[in-house]
PDB file of C-alpha atoms in Angstrom:
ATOM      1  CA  UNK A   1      62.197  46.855 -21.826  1.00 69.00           C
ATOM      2  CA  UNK A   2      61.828  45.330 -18.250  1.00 79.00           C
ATOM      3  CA  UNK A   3      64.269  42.029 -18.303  1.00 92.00           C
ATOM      4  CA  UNK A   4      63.511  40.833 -15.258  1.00 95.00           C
ATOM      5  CA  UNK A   5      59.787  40.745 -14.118  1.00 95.00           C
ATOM      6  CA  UNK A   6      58.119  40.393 -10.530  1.00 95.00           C
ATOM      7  CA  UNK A   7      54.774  41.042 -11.251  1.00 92.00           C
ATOM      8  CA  UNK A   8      53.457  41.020  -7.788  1.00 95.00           C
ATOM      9  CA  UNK A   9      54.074  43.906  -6.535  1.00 94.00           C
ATOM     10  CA  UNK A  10      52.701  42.915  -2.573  1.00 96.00           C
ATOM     11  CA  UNK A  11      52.327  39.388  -0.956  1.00 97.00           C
ATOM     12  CA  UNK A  12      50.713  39.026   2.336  1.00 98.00           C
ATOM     13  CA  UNK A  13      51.502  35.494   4.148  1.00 98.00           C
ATOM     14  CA  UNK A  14      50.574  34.080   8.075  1.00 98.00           C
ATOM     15  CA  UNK A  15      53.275  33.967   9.738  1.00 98.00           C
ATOM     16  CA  UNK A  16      54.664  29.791   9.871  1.00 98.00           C
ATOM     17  CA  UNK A  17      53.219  29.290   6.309  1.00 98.00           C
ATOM     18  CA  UNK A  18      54.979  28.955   3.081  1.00 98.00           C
ATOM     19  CA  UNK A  19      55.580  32.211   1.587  1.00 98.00           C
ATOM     20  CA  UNK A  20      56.481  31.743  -2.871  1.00 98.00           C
ATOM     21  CA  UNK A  21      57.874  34.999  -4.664  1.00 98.00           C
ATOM     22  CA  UNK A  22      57.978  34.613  -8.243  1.00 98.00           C
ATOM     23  CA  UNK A  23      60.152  36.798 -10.722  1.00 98.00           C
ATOM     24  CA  UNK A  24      60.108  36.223 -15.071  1.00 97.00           C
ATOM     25  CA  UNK A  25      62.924  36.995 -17.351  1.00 97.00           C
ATOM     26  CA  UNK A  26      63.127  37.301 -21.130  1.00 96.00           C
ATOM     27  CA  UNK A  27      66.743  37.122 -21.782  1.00 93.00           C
ATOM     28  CA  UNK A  28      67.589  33.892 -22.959  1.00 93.00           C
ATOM     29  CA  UNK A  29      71.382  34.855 -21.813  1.00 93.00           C
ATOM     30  CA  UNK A  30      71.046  35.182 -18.299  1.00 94.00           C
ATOM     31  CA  UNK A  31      72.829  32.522 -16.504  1.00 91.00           C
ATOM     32  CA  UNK A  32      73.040  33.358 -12.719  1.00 92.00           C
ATOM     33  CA  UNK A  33      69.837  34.433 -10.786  1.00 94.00           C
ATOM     34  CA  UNK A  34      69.917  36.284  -7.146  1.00 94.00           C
ATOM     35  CA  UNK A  35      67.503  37.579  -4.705  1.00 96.00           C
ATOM     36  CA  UNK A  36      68.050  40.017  -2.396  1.00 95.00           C
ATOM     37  CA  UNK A  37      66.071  41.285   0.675  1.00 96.00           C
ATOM     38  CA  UNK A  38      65.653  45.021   1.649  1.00 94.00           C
ATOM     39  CA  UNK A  39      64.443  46.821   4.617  1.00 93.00           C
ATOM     40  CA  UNK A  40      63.258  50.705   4.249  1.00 88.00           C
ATOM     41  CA  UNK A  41      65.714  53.391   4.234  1.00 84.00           C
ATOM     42  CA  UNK A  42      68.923  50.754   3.880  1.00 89.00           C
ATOM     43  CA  UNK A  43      70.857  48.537   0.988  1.00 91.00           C
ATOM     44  CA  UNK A  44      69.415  45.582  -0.304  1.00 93.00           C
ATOM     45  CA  UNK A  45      70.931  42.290   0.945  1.00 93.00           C
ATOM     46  CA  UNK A  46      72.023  38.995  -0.418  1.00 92.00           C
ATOM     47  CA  UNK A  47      69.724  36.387   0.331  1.00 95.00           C
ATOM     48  CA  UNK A  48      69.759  33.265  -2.416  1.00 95.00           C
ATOM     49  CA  UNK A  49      71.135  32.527  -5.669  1.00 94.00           C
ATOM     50  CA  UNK A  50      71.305  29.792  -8.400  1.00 95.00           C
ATOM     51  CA  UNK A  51      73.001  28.946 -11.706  1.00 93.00           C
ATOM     52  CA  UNK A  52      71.631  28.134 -14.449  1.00 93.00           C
ATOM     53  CA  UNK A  53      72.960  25.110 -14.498  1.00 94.00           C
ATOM     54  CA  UNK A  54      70.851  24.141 -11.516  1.00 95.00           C
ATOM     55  CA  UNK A  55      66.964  23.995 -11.173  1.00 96.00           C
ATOM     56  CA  UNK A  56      67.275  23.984  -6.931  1.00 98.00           C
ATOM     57  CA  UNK A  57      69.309  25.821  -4.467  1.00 97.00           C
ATOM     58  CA  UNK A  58      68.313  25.689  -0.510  1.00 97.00           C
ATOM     59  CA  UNK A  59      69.498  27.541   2.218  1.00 96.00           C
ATOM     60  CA  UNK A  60      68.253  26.788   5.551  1.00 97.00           C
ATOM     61  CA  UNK A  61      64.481  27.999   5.131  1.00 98.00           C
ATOM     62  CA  UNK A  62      64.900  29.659   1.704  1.00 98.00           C
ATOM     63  CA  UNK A  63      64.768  27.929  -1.886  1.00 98.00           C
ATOM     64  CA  UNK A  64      65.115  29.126  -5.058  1.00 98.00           C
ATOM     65  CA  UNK A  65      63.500  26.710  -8.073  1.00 98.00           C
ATOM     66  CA  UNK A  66      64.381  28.189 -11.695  1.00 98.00           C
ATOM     67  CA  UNK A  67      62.825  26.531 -14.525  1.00 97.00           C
ATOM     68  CA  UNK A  68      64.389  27.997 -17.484  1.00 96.00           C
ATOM     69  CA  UNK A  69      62.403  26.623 -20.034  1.00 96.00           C
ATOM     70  CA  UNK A  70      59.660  28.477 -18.937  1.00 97.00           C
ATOM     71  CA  UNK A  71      62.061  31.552 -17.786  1.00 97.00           C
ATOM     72  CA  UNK A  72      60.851  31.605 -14.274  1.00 98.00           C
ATOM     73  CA  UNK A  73      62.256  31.387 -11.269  1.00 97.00           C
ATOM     74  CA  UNK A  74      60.634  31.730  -7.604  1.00 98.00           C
ATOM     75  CA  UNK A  75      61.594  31.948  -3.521  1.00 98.00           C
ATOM     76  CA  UNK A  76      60.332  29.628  -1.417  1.00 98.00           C
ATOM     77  CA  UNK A  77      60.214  30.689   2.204  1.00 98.00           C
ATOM     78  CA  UNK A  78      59.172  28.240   4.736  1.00 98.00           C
ATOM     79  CA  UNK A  79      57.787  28.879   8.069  1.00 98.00           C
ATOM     80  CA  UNK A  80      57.670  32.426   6.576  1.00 98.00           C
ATOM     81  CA  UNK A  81      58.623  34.409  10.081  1.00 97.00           C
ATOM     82  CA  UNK A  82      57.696  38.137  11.027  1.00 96.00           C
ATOM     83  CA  UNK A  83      61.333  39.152  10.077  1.00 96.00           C
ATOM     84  CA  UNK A  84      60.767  38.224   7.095  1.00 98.00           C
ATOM     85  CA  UNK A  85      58.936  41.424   5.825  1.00 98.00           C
ATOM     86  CA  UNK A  86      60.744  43.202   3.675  1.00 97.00           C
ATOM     87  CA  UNK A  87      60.893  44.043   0.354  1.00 96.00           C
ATOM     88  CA  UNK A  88      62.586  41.483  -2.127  1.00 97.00           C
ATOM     89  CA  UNK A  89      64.244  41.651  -5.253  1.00 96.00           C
ATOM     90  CA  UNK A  90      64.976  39.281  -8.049  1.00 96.00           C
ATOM     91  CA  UNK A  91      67.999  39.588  -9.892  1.00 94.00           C
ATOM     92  CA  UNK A  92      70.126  37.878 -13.028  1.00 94.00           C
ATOM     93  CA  UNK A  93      73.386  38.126 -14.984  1.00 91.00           C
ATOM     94  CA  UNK A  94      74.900  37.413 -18.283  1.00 89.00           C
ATOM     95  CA  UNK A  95      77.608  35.114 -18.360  1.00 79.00           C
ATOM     96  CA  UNK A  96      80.991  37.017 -18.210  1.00 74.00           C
ATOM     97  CA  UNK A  97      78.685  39.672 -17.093  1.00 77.00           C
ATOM     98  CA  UNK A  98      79.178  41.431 -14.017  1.00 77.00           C
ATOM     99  CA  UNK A  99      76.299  44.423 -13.711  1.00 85.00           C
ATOM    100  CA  UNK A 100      72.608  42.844 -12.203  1.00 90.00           C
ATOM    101  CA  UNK A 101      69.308  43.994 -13.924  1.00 92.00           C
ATOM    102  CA  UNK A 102      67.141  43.655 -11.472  1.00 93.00           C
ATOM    103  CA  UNK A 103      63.447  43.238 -10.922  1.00 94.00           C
ATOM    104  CA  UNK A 104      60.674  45.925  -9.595  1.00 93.00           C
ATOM    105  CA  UNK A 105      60.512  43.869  -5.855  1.00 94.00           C
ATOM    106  CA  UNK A 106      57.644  41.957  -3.943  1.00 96.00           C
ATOM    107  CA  UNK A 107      56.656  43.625  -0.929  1.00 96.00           C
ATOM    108  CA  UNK A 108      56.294  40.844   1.791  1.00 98.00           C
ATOM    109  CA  UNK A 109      54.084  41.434   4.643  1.00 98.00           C
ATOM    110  CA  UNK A 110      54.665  38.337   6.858  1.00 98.00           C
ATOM    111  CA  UNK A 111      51.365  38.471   9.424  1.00 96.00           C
ATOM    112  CA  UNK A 112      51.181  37.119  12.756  1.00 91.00           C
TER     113      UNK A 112
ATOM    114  CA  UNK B   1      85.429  45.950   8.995  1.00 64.00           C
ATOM    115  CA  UNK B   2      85.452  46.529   5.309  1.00 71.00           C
ATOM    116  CA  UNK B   3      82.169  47.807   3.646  1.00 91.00           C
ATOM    117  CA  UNK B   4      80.717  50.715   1.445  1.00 95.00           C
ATOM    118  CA  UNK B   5      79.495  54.192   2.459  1.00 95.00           C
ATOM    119  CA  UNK B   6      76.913  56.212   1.592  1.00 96.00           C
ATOM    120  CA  UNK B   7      76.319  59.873   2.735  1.00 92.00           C
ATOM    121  CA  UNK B   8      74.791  61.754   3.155  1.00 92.00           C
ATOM    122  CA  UNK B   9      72.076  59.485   4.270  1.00 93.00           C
ATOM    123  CA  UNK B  10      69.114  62.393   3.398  1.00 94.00           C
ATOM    124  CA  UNK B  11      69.541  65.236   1.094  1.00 94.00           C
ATOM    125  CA  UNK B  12      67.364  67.859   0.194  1.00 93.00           C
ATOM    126  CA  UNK B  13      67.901  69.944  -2.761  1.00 91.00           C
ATOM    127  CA  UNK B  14      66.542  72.839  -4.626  1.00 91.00           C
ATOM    128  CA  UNK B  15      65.163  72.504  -8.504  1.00 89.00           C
ATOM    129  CA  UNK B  16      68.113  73.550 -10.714  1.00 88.00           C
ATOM    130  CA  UNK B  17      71.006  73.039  -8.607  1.00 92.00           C
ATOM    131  CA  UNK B  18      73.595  70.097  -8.830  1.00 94.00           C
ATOM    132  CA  UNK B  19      73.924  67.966  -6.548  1.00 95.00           C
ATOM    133  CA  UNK B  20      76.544  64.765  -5.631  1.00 96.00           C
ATOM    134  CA  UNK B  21      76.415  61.458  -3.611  1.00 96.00           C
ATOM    135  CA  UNK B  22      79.219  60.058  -1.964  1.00 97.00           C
ATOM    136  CA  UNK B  23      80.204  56.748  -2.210  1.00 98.00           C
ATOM    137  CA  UNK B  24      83.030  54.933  -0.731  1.00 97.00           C
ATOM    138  CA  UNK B  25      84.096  51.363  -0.518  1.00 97.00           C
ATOM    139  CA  UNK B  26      87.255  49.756   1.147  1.00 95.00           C
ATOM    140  CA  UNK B  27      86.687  46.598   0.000  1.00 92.00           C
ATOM    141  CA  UNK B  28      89.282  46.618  -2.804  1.00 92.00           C
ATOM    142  CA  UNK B  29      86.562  46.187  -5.314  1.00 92.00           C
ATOM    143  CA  UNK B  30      87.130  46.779  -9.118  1.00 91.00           C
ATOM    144  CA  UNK B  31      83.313  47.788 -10.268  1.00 92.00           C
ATOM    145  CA  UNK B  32      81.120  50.057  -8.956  1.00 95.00           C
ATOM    146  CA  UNK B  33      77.549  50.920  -9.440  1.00 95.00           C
ATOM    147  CA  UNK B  34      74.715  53.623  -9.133  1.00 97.00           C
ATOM    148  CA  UNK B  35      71.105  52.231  -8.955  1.00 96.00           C
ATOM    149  CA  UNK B  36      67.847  54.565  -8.471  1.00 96.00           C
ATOM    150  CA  UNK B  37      64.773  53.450  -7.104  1.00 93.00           C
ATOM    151  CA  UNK B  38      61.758  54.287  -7.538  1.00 90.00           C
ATOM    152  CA  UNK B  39      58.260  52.917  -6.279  1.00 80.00           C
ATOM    153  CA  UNK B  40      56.997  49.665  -8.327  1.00 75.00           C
ATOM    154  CA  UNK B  41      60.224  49.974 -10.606  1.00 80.00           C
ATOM    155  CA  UNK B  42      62.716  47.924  -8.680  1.00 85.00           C
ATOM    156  CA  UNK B  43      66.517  49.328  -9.013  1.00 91.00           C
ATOM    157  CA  UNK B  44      67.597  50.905 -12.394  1.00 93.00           C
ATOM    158  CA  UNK B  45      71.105  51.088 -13.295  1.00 94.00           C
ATOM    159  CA  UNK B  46      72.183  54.770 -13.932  1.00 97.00           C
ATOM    160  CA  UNK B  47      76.482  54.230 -14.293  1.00 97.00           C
ATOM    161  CA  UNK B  48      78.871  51.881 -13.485  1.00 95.00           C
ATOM    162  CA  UNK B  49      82.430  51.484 -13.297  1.00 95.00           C
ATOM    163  CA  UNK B  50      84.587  48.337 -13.464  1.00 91.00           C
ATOM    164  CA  UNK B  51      88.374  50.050 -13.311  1.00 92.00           C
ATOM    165  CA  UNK B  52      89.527  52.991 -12.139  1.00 95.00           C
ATOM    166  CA  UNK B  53      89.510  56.313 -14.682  1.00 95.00           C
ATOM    167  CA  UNK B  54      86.781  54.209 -16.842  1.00 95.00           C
ATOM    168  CA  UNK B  55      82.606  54.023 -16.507  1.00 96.00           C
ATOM    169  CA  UNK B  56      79.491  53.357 -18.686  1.00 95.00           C
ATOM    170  CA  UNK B  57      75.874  53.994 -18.723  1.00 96.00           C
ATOM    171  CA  UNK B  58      73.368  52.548 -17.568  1.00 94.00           C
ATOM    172  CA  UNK B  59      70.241  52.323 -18.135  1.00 92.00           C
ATOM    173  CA  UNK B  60      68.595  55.745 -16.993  1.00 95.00           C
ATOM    174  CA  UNK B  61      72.243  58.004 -17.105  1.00 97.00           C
ATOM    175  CA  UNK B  62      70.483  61.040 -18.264  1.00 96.00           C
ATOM    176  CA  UNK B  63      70.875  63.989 -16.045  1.00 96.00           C
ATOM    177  CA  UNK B  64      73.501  62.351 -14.038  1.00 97.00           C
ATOM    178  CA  UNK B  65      77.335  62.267 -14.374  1.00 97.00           C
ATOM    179  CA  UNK B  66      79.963  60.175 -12.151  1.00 98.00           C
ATOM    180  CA  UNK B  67      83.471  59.932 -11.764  1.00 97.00           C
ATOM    181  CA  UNK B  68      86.205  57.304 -10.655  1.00 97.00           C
ATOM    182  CA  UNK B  69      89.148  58.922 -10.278  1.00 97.00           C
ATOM    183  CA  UNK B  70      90.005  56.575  -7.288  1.00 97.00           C
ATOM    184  CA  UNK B  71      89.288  52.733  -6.741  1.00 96.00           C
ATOM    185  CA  UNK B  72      87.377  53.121  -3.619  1.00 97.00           C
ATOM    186  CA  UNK B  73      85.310  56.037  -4.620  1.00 98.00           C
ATOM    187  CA  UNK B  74      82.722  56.694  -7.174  1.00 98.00           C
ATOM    188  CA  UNK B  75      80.686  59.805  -6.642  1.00 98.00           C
ATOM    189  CA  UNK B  76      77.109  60.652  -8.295  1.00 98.00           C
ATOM    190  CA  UNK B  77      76.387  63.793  -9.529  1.00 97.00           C
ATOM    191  CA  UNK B  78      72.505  65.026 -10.316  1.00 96.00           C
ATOM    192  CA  UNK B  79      72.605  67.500 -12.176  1.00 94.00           C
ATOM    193  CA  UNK B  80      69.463  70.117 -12.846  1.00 89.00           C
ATOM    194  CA  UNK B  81      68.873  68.296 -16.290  1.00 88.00           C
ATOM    195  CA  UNK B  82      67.506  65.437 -14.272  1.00 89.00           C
ATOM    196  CA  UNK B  83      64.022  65.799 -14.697  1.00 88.00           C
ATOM    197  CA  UNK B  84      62.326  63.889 -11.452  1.00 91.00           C
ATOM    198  CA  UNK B  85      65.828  63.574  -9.230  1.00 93.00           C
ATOM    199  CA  UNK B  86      63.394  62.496  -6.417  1.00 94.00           C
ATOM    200  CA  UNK B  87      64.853  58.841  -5.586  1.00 95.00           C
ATOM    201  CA  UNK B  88      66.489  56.487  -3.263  1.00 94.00           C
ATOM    202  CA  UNK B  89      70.217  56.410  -4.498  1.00 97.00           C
ATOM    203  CA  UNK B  90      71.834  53.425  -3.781  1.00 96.00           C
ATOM    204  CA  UNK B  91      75.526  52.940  -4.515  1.00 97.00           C
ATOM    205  CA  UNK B  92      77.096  49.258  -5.098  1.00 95.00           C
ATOM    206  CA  UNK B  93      80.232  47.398  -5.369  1.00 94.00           C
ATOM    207  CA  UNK B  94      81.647  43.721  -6.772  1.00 91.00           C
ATOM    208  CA  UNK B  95      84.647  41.615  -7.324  1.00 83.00           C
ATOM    209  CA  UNK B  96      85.475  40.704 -10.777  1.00 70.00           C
ATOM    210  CA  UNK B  97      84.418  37.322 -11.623  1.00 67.00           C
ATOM    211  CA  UNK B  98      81.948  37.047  -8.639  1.00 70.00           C
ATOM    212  CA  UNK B  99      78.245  37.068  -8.244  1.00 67.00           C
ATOM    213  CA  UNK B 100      77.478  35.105  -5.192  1.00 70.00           C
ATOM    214  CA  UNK B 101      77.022  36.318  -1.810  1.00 65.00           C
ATOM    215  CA  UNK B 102      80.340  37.444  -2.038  1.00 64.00           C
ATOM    216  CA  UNK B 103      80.342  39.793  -5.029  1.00 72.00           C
ATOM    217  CA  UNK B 104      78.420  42.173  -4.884  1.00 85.00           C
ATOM    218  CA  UNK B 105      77.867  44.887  -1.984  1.00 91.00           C
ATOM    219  CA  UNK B 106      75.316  47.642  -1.383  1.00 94.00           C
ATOM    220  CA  UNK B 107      75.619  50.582   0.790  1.00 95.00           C
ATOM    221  CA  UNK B 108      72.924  51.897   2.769  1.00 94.00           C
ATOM    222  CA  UNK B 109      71.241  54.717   0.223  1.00 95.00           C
ATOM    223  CA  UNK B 110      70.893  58.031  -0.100  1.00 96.00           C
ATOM    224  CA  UNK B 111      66.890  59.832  -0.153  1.00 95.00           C
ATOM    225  CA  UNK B 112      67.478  62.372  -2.462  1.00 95.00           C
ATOM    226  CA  UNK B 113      64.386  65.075  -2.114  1.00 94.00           C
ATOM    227  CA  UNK B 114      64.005  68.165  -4.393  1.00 90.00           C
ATOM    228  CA  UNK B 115      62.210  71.161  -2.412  1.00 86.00           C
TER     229      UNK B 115
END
């Protein structure tokens, strides 16, 4: 039973425009969302997250909008740059909670 | 600099032996984690630990067996009852009561291969 959904599997964006990654959960329990960016052959990095309690969370060029009525949240990444290709992952936690389900990744191939 | 190790970085193993993954973390972490993954399924949880001498399973802990005898180390064992052992390992590592950038730390895989 996949949790956590990203079912995109590959995005392809020009570089400078507005890249939007989208990831669906089912559990109503889930209260913290991450994503995390990975390059081949190395661990996955921290990029993003939000709280439930929150429906926006920016950082620099990166935002993350969760709308948790419709259990969705997305990453916003704007100007999308050539570094940005990687593969990302969307991740959430129960409350009190400290293992991550994750989701299957978004392959983003940032063209210049 | 503190941070979490994984070796070896490639392994290559024949069908029906055993094989184990290092990891080690001296980031005075309580939990630790094993995660597969596999192409178009994202990272699947195989064990995890959250105090020493203590673990669960994960999701997908067939074939595999850990151990955490020590804080900073939590080895991976695939064993020959692991049907497709053909992965990227990747070993993790948290602070209690912390999600955020701060909480949770990945080493840099293991690519497991069975010959």
């Amino acid at each position: 039973d996949q949790q956590v959904k990203q079912n995109s599997p590959s995005l392809s964006v020009q570089e400078g425009r507005i890249s939007i990654l989208n990831c669906d959960y089912t559990n109503s329990m889930f209260d913290y969302f991450l994503w995390y960016k990975k390059y081949p052959a190395e661990g996955p990095t921290f990029l993003i997250s939000i709280s439930s309690i929150k429906d926006k969370n920016e950082d620099g060029r990166f935002t993350v909008f969760l709308n948790k009525s419709a259990k969705h949240l997305s990453l916003h990444i704007v100007p999308s740059q050539p570094g940005d290709s990687a593969v990302y992952f969307c991740a959430a936690s129960v409350q009190g909670a400290q293992k991550l389900v994750f989701g299957q990744g978004t392959r983003l191939t940032i063209n210049p | 600099d503190g941070g979490i190790t994984q070796s070896p970085k490639y392994l290559f193993r024949k069908e029906g032996q055993n094989v184990t993954l290092s990891c080690e973390q001296n980031l005075n972490h309580d939990a630790m984690y094993w995660y597969r993954q596999d192409p178009g399924q994202g990272l699947r949880l195989i064990y995890y630990s959250q105090i020493v001498n203590d673990f669960q399973k994960g999701d997908i802990a067939e074939g595999y067996s850990v151990s955490r005898e020590k804080k900073e180390s939590f080895p991976l064992t695939v064993t020959s009852a692991q049907k497709n052992p053909t992965a990227f390992y990747l070993c993790a590592s948290s602070i209690a009561r912390r999600k955020d950038r701060y909480g949770y730390t990945f080493g840099s895989g293991t690519r497991l291969t069975v010959v």
